[in-house]
CSV table of C-alpha atoms and ligand atoms in Angstrom, one decimal:
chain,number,residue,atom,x,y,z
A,1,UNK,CA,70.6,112.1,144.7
A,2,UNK,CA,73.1,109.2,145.7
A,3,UNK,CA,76.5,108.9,144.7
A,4,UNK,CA,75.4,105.9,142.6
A,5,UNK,CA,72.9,107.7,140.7
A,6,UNK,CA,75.0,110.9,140.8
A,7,UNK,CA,77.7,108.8,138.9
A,8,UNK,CA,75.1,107.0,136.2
A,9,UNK,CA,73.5,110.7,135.5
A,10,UNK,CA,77.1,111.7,134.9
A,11,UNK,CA,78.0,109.1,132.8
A,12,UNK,CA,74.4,109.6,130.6
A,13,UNK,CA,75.6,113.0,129.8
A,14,UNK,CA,79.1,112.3,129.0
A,15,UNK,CA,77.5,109.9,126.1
A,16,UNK,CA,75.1,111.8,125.1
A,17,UNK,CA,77.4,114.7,124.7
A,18,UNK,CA,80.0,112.8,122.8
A,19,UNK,CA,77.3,111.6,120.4
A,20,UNK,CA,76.2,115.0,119.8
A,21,UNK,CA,79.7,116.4,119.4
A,22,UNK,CA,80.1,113.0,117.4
A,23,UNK,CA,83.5,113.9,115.3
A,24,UNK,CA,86.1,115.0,117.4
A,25,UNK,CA,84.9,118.0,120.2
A,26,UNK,CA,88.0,117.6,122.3
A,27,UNK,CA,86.5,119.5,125.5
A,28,UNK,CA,83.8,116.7,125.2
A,29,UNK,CA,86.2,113.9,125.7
A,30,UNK,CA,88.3,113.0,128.7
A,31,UNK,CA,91.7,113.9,127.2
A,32,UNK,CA,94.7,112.0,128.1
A,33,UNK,CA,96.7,112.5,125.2
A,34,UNK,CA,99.2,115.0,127.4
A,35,UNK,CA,99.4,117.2,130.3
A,36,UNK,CA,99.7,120.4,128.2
A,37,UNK,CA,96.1,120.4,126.8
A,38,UNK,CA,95.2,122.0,130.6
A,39,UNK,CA,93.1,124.9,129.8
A,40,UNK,CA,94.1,127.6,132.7
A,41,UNK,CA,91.7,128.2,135.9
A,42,UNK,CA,89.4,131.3,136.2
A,43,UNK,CA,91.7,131.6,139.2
A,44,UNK,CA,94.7,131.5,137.3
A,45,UNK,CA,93.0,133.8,134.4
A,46,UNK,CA,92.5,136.5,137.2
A,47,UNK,CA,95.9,136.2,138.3
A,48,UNK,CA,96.9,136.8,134.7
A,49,UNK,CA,94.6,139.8,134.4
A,50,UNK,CA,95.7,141.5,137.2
A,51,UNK,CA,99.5,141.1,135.7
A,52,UNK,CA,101.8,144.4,135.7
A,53,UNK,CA,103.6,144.4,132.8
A,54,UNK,CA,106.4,146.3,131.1
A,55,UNK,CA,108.6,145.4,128.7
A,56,UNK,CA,110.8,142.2,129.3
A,57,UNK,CA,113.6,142.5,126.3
A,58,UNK,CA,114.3,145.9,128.4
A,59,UNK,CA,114.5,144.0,131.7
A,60,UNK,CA,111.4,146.3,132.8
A,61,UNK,CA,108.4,143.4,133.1
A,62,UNK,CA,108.0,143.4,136.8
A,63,UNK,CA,106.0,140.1,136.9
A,64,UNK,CA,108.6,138.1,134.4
A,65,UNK,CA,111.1,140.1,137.0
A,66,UNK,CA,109.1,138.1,139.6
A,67,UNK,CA,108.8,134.6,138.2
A,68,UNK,CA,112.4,134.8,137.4
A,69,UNK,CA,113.4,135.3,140.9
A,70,UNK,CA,111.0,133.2,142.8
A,71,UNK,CA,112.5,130.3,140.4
A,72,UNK,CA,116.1,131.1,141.1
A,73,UNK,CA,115.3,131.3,145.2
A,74,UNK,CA,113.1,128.3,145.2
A,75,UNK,CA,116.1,126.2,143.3
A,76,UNK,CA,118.5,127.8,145.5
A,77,UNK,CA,120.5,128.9,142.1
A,78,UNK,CA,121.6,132.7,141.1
A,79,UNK,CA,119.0,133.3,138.4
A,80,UNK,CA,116.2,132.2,136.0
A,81,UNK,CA,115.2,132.9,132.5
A,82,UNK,CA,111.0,132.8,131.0
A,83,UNK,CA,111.3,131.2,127.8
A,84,UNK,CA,107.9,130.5,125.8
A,85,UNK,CA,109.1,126.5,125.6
A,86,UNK,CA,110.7,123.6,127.4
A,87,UNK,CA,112.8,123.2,123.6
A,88,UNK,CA,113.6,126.9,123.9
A,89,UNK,CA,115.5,126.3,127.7
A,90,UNK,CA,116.8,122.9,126.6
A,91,UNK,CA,118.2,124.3,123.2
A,92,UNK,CA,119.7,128.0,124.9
A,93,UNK,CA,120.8,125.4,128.0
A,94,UNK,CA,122.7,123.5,125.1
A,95,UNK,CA,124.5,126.0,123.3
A,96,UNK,CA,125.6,127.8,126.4
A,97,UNK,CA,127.2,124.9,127.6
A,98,UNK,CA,128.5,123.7,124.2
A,99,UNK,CA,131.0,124.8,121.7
A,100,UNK,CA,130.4,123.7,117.8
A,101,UNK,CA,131.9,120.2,117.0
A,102,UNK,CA,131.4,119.0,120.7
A,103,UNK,CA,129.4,115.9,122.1
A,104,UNK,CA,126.3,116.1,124.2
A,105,UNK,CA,125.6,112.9,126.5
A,106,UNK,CA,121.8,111.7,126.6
A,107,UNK,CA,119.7,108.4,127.0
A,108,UNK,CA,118.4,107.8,124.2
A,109,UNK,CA,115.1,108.2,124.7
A,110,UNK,CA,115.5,111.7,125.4
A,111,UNK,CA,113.3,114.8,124.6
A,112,UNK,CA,116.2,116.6,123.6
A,113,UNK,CA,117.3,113.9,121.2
A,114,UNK,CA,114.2,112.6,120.2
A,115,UNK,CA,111.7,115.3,119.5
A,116,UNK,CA,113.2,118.8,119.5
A,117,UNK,CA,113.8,118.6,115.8
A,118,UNK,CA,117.4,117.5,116.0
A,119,UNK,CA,117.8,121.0,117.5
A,120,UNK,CA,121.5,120.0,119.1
A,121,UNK,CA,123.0,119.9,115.9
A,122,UNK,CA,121.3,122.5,114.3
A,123,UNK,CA,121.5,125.3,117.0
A,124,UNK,CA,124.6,123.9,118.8
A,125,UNK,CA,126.3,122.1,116.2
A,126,UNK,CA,126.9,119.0,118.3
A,127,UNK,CA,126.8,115.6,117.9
A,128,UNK,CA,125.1,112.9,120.4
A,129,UNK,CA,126.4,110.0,122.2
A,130,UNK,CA,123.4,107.9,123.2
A,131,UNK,CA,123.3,106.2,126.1
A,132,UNK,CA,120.9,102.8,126.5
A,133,UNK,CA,119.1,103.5,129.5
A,134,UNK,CA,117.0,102.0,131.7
A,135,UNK,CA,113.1,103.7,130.7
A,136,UNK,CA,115.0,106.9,130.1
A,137,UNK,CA,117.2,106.8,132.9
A,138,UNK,CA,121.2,106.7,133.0
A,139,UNK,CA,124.0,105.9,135.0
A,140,UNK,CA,127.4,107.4,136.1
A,141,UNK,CA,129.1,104.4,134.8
A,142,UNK,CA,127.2,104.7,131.7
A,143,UNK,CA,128.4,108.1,131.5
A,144,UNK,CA,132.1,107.7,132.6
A,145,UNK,CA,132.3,104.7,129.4
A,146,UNK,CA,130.7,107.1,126.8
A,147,UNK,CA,133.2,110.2,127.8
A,148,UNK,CA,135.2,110.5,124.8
A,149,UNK,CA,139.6,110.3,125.6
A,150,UNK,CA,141.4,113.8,124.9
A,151,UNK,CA,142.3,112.8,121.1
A,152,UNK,CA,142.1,114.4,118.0
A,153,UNK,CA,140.1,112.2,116.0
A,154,UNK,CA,137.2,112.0,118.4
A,155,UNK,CA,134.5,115.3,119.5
A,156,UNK,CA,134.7,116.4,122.9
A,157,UNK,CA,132.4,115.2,125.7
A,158,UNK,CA,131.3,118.6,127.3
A,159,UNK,CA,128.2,117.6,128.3
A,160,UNK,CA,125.7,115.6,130.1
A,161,UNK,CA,121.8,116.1,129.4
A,162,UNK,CA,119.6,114.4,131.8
A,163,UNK,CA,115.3,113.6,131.8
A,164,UNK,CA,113.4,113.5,135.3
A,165,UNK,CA,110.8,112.6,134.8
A,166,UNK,CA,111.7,110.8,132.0
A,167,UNK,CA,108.7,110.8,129.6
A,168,UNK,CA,109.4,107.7,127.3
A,169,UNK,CA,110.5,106.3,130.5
A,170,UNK,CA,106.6,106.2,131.5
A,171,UNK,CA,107.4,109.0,133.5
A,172,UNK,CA,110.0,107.2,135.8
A,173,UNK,CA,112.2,109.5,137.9
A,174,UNK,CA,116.0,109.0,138.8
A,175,UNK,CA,117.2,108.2,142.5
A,176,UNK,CA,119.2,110.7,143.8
A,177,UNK,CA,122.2,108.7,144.7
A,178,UNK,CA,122.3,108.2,141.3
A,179,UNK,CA,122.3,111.8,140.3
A,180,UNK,CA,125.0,112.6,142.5
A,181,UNK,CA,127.6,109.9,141.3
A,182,UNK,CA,126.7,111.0,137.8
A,183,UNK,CA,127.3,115.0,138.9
A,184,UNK,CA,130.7,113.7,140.5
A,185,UNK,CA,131.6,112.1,137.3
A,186,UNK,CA,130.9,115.3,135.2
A,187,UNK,CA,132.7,117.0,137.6
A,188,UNK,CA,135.9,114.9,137.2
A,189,UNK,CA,135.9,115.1,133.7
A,190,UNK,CA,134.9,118.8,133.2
A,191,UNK,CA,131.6,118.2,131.6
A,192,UNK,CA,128.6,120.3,132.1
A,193,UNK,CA,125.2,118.6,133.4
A,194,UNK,CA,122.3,119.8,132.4
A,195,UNK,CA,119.0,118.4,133.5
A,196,UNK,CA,115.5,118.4,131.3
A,197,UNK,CA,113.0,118.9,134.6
A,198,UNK,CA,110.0,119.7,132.3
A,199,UNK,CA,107.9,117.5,134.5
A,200,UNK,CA,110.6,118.1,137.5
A,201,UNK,CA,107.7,119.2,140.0
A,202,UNK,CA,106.2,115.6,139.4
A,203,UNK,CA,109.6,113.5,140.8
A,204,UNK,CA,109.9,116.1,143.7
A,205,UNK,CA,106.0,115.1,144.9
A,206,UNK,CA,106.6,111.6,143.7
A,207,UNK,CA,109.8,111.1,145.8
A,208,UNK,CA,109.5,113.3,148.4
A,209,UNK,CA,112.3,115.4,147.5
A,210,UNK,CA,113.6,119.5,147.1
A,211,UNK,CA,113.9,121.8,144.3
A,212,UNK,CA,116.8,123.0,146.4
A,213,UNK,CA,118.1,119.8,146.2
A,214,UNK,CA,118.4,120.0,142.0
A,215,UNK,CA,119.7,123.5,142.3
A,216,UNK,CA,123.1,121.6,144.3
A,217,UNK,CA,123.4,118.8,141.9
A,218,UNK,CA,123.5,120.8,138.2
A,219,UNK,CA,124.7,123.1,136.5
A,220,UNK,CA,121.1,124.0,134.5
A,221,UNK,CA,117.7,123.1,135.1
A,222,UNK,CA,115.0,123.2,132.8
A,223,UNK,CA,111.4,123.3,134.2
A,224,UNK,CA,107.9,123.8,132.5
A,225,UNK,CA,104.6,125.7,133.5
A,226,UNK,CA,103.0,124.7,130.6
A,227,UNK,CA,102.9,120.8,131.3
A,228,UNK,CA,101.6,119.4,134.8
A,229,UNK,CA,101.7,122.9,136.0
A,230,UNK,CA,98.5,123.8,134.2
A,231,UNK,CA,100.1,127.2,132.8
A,232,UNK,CA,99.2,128.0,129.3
A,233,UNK,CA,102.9,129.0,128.3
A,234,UNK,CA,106.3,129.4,129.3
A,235,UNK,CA,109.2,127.7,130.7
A,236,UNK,CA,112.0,128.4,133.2
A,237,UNK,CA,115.7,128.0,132.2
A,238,UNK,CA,117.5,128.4,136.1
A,239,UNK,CA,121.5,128.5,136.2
A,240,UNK,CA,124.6,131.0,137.6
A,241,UNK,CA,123.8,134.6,136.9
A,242,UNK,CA,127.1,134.4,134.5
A,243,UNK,CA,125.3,131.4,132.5
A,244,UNK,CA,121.4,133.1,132.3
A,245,UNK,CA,123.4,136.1,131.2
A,246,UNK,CA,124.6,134.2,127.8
A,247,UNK,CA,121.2,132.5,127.9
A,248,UNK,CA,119.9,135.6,127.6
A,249,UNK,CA,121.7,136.6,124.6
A,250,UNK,CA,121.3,133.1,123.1
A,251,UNK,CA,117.3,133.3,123.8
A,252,UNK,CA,117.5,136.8,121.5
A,253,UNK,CA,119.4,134.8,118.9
A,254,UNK,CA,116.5,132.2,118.7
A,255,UNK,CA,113.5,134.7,118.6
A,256,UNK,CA,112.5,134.2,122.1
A,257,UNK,CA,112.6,137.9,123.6
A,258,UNK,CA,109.2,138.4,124.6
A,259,UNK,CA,107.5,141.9,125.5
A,260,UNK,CA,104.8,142.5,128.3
A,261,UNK,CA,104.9,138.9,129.0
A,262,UNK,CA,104.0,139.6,132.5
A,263,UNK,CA,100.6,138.1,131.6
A,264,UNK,CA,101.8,135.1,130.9
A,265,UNK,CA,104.6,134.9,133.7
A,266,UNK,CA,101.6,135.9,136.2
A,267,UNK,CA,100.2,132.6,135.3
A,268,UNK,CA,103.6,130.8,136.0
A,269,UNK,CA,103.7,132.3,139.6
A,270,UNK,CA,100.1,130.9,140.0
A,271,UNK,CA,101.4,127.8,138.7
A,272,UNK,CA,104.0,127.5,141.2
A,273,UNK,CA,102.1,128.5,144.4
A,274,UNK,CA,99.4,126.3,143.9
A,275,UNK,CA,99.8,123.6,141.6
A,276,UNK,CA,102.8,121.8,143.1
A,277,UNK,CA,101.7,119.6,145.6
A,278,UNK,CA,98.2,118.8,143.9
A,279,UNK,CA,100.2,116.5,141.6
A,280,UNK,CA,99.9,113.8,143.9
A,281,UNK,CA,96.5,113.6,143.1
A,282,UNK,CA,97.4,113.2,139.4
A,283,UNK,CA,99.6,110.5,140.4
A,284,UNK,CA,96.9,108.6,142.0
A,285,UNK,CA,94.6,109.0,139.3
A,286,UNK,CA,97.1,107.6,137.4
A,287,UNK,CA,97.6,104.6,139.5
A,288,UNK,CA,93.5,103.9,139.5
A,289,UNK,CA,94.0,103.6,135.4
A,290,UNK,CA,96.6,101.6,135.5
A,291,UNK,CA,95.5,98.8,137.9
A,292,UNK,CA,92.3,99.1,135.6
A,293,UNK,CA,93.9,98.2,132.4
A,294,UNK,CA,96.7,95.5,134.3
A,295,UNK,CA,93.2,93.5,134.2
A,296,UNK,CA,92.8,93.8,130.7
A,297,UNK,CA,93.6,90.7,128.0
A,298,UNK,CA,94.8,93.1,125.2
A,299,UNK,CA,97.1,95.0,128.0
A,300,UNK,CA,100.9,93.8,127.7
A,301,UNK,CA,103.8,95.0,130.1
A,302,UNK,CA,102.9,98.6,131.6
A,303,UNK,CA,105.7,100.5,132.5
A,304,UNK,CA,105.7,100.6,136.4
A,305,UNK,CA,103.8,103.8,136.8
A,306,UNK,CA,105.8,106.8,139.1
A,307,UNK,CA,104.2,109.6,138.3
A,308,UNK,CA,101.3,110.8,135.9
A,309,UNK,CA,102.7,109.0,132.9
A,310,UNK,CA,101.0,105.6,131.9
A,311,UNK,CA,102.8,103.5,129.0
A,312,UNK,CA,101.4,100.2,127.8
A,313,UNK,CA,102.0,97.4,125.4
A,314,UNK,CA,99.2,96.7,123.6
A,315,UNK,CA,98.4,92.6,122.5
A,316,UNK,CA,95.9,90.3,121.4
A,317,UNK,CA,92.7,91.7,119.8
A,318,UNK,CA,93.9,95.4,119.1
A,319,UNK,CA,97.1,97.4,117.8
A,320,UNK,CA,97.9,100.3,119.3
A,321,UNK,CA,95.8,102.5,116.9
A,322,UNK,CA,93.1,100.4,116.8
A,323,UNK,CA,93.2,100.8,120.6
A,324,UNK,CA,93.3,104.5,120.9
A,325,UNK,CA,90.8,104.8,118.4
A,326,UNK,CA,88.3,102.5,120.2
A,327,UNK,CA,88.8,104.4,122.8
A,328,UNK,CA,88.2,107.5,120.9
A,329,UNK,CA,84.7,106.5,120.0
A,330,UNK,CA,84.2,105.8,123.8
A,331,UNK,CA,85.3,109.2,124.5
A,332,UNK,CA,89.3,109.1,126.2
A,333,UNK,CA,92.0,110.1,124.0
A,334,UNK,CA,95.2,108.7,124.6
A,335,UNK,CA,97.7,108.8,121.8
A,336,UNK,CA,99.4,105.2,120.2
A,337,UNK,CA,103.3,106.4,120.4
A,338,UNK,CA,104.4,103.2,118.3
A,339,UNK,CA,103.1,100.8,116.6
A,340,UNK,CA,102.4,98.8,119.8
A,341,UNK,CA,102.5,101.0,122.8
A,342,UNK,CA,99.9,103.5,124.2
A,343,UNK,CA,100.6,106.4,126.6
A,344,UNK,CA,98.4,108.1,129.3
A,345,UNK,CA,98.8,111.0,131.1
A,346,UNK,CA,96.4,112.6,134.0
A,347,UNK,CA,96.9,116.0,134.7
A,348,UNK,CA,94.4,119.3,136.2
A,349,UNK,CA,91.7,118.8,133.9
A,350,UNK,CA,91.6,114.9,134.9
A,351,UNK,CA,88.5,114.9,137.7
A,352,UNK,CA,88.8,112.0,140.1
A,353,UNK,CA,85.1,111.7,138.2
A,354,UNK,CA,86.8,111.5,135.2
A,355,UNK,CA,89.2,108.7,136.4
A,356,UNK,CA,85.9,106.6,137.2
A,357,UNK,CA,84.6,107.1,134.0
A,358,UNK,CA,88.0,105.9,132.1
A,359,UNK,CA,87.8,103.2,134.2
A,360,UNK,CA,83.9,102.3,133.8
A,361,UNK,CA,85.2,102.4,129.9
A,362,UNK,CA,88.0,100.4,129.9
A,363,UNK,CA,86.3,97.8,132.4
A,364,UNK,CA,83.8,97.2,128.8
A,365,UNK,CA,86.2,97.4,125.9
B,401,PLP,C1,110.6,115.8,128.7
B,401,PLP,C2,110.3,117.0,127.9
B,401,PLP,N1,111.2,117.9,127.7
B,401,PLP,C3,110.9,119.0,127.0
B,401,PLP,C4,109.7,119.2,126.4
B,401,PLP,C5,109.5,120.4,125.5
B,401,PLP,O1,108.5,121.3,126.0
B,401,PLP,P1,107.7,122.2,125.0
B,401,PLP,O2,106.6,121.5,124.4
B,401,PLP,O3,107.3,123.3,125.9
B,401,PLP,O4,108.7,122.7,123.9
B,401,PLP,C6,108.7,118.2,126.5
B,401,PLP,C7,107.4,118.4,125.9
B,401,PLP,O5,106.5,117.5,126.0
B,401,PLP,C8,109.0,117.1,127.3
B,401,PLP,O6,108.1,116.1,127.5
């Protein structure tokens, strides 16, 4: 069979599975709505099944033992802690580094802000100064006007929380010059720095640059397994062994001492050796969507795209739900995230076949 026909036959029983799994049958539809839906490998599965295990709150799980160490000497940092989430590493991350009644520093766009359930003052007992960024993204000048002086009336700054890849940025990532100016200006002042890397991996293959690199410029980095990583769980907190020893403690505290989590740690390792540099891919595929939907009437500014994230304003004929649910009954799901924006993200599961048929879609709405 040719490719042409190869791709029709495809597309046939793409319909006609969709109309038979007519409501919603999610593994039917090409599903954009974030790179944690990834179902893992039967590669990665084995990997997971073949786990040794012990028990992790006793320091005994060899494979969590593992994963924790490779993070640590791929960051070039003293040690790592396997948390179940990205909230769970940001949150421990933040009360480590904070005292009650303290400020924490963040665009304002930021995960930590935004969507861990105002977490910062109700683990840490902090208060925010929000930065206005630029797509999620700060600077060191920002950052050196939002540092609060040494006076009674106002909390102190102790720390600085930063996003790369930023998601509500469209998944832009920072330069590194910029990083470095901001980590001399926490420096300077005393201030901690933090970074959210839950889609790190993404801005390392996106710009060509080193874990090892990150591991220099803060004092903790966050990183997920579960997101373009394609692991079903887990989350890496990396640091000084001094500050994964309190995170330790604090990730007690919040519930997050796991026991033969070796299983799921197996799939993190898999994650790491072979799932990094594929992202390119899903940055391409990403790029394909885009261009497709630039030539759209109802498409509005698209963030420029970086890495896997797509975000779009959505004009003319549709809103932004009335979009994603055409789509829907086309068979993508992408989900509105405001009344007038829609956001796209390729990951594993997203075939470069896939990417055709998005774009065969879009080409008719
Ligand atoms: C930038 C960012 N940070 C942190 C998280 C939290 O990760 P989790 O869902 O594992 O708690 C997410 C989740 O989407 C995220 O996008």
């Amino acid at each position: 069979m040719c490719d042409h026909v190869k791709k029709h036959v495809a597309l046939l029983l793409f319909f006609l599975s969709n109309c038979i799994f007519s409501d919603i049958n999610f593994a039917a539809m090409i599903d954009f709505r974030s790179d944690t839906v990834t179902s893992p490998t039967k590669e990665m599965l084995q990997a997971m099944m073949q786990a040794k295990t012990g028990d992790d709150v006793f320091g005994e799980d060899p494979t969590v033992n593992a994963l924790e160490q490779k993070a640590a000497t791929l960051f070039g940092m003293e040690a790592a802690l396997f948390c179940p989430s990205g909230t769970m590493t940001n949150q421990i991350a933040i009360k480590v580094h904070t005292q009650p009644g303290d400020e924490v520093i963040c665009d304002r766009l930021s995960h930590i802000y935004q969507y861990e359930g105002g977490g910062i003052a109700f683990n840490a007992g902090c208060s925010v100064r929000l930065i206005e960024g630029n797509r999620g993204r700060i600077t060191a000048d920002q950052v050196l006007r939002s540092i609060n002086p040494d006076d009674i009336h106002k909390p102190p700054s102790t720390l600085v929380s930063l996003e790369n890849t930023a998601n509500r940025g469209g998944g832009s990532c920072y330069d590194f010059k910029e990083l470095r100016s901001i980590k001399t200006a926490c420096k300077e002042n005393n201030l901690h720095f933090h970074l959210d890397g839950a889609r790190l991996f993404n801005a390392l293959i996106a710009k060509n640059e080193t874990p090892k690199q990150y591991g220099e410029a803060f004092d903790s980095i966050s990183v997920c397994l579960s997101k373009s990583l394609g692991a079903p769980v887990g989350s890496l907190l990396i640091g000084t062994t001094t500050f994964i020893k309190k995170a330790r403690r604090i990730r007690k505290i919040f519930g997050g001492g796991m026991r033969q989590a070796g299983i799921l740690a197996a799939a993190g390792i898999y994650a790491l050796d072979n799932n990094v540099q594929r992202l390119a891919e899903d940055h391409y595929h990403a790029q394909i969507i885009a261009e497709a939907l630039s030539n759209k009437e109802f498409t509005g500014e698209i963030m420029p795209v970086e890495t896997n994230i797509i975000i779009f304003e959505v004009n003319g004929k549709y809103t932004a739900s009335q979009l994603s649910a055409k789509l829907k009954e086309n068979g993508i799901l992408a989900i509105a995230i405001s009344p007038s924006q829609i956001r796209i993200v390729t990951h594993l599961n997203i075939t470069a076949l896939m990417t055709e048929q998005t774009v065969d879609i879009i080409n008719k709405l």
